[in-house]
Tab-separated table of C-alpha atoms in Angstrom:
chain	number	residue	atom	x	y	z
A	1	MET	CA	302.040	77.304	32.096
A	2	PHE	CA	305.064	74.644	33.210
A	3	LEU	CA	307.896	75.492	35.177
A	4	ASP	CA	310.510	72.845	34.871
A	5	GLY	CA	308.044	70.686	34.846
A	6	VAL	CA	305.364	72.370	38.106
A	7	ASP	CA	302.126	73.150	36.168
A	8	SER	CA	300.521	76.506	37.823
A	9	THR	CA	297.694	75.670	36.588
A	10	ARG	CA	297.316	72.817	39.140
A	11	PHE	CA	296.995	74.991	41.406
A	12	GLY	CA	294.564	77.627	39.965
A	13	TYR	CA	296.275	80.212	38.328
A	14	HIS	CA	295.446	80.660	34.892
A	15	ASP	CA	295.243	84.112	35.022
A	16	ALA	CA	298.721	85.315	32.640
A	17	SER	CA	299.493	88.074	35.873
A	18	VAL	CA	299.127	85.290	38.160
A	19	ASN	CA	301.282	82.631	36.490
A	20	HIS	CA	304.133	85.019	36.073
A	21	PHE	CA	303.653	85.608	39.647
A	22	VAL	CA	303.749	81.714	40.852
A	23	GLN	CA	307.217	81.152	38.053
A	24	HIS	CA	309.224	84.206	40.354
A	25	MET	CA	307.993	82.333	43.466
A	26	PHE	CA	309.652	79.049	42.058
A	27	LEU	CA	313.011	80.605	41.028
A	28	GLU	CA	312.754	82.808	44.149
A	29	MET	CA	313.162	79.499	46.110
A	30	ALA	CA	315.500	77.750	43.432
A	31	GLY	CA	318.051	80.677	44.388
A	32	GLN	CA	316.768	81.794	40.385
A	33	LYS	CA	317.027	85.449	39.402
A	34	PHE	CA	315.869	85.278	35.873
A	35	GLU	CA	313.151	83.777	34.507
A	36	ARG	CA	312.108	82.089	31.009
A	37	TYR	CA	311.853	84.751	28.117
A	38	GLU	CA	313.076	87.358	30.817
A	39	LYS	CA	314.583	90.140	28.844
A	40	VAL	CA	318.128	90.602	30.008
A	41	ARG	CA	320.689	92.812	29.224
A	42	VAL	CA	324.460	92.006	29.334
A	43	LYS	CA	326.865	93.581	31.384
A	44	THR	CA	330.253	92.333	32.600
A	45	VAL	CA	333.746	92.880	33.030
A	46	ASP	CA	334.485	89.578	31.251
A	47	PRO	CA	337.367	90.533	28.475
A	48	GLU	CA	336.033	87.007	26.549
A	49	ILE	CA	332.373	88.453	26.623
A	50	SER	CA	333.225	92.240	26.264
A	51	ALA	CA	331.326	92.021	22.595
A	52	LEU	CA	328.557	90.813	24.394
A	53	ASN	CA	328.117	94.051	26.909
A	54	GLY	CA	324.907	96.287	26.936
A	55	LEU	CA	323.235	93.625	23.866
A	56	LEU	CA	319.428	93.269	24.824
A	57	ALA	CA	318.659	88.941	25.115
A	58	ALA	CA	316.319	86.632	26.352
A	59	VAL	CA	316.793	84.065	28.896
A	60	LEU	CA	315.737	80.646	27.375
A	61	GLY	CA	317.211	78.255	29.763
A	62	TRP	CA	319.265	78.040	32.754
A	63	ALA	CA	321.493	75.514	35.023
A	64	ARG	CA	323.673	75.323	37.117
A	65	ASP	CA	327.294	74.887	36.732
A	66	GLU	CA	329.883	73.010	39.214
A	67	ASN	CA	330.152	75.665	41.832
A	68	GLY	CA	326.451	76.367	42.183
A	69	SER	CA	326.480	79.115	40.669
A	70	TRP	CA	323.686	80.099	38.140
A	71	CYS	CA	324.858	79.884	33.721
A	72	TYR	CA	322.065	80.782	31.744
A	73	ALA	CA	321.393	80.439	28.011
A	74	ILE	CA	320.664	83.582	26.015
A	75	HIS	CA	319.140	84.594	22.958
A	76	VAL	CA	321.136	88.228	21.658
A	77	TYR	CA	318.772	89.492	19.443
A	78	LYS	CA	321.748	91.542	17.643
A	79	PHE	CA	323.506	88.379	16.649
A	80	SER	CA	320.202	85.482	16.315
A	81	ALA	CA	322.411	83.778	18.321
A	82	VAL	CA	322.463	81.658	21.946
A	83	TYR	CA	325.442	82.551	24.648
A	84	SER	CA	325.996	80.645	27.866
A	85	ILE	CA	326.527	83.737	30.068
A	86	THR	CA	326.602	83.606	34.256
A	87	GLU	CA	323.876	85.325	36.448
A	88	SER	CA	326.239	87.774	37.661
A	89	ASP	CA	326.567	88.780	34.055
A	90	LEU	CA	323.555	89.446	33.398
A	91	VAL	CA	320.274	92.256	34.438
A	92	ALA	CA	317.106	92.569	34.144
A	93	SER	CA	315.386	94.820	31.985
A	94	GLY	CA	311.901	94.610	33.308
A	95	GLU	CA	310.424	93.302	30.130
A	96	TYR	CA	309.595	90.371	28.597
A	97	ALA	CA	309.220	88.246	25.535
A	98	LYS	CA	307.083	85.231	24.065
A	99	ARG	CA	307.487	81.659	23.484
A	100	GLU	CA	306.415	81.862	20.216
A	101	ASP	CA	308.983	84.648	19.642
A	102	PHE	CA	311.474	81.506	19.637
A	103	TYR	CA	309.900	78.649	18.664
A	104	SER	CA	306.623	77.721	15.933
A	105	GLY	CA	305.158	75.468	16.915
A	106	GLU	CA	306.219	73.157	14.555
A	107	SER	CA	307.466	69.824	14.997
A	108	ILE	CA	308.968	66.744	13.450
A	109	ARG	CA	308.804	62.906	14.225
A	110	VAL	CA	312.338	60.685	14.486
A	111	SER	CA	312.366	57.309	14.161
A	112	ARG	CA	314.596	54.948	16.467
A	113	ASP	CA	316.737	54.736	13.852
A	114	GLY	CA	317.258	58.719	13.217
A	115	ASP	CA	315.058	59.049	10.305
A	116	VAL	CA	312.990	62.328	10.009
A	117	VAL	CA	309.333	60.075	9.675
A	118	GLY	CA	306.606	63.512	9.762
């Protein structure tokens, strides 16, 4: 399992539950609250995103904003769309999605000129 470039199997962690624990440990060290593929609910008072309030989503990625706060790319199931939401507008559901729920494993090759080659 890769944790933003850190391969937890390098440390001898091959069991899924141990990998989950290791990933959570790395996130705590970085100050993040949610893990990749963690299911969350939007809970906000922000009128700009109030239509998302209460909806189930899954975390696909994260970054820090210019103020150092965590923002998350979340896949909102109801709309099958990805939104950028601040950490304070999300609550954990206690459930997790799988990578395969979002990525088929298919890939393409692109030349340096931008042409699809395979």
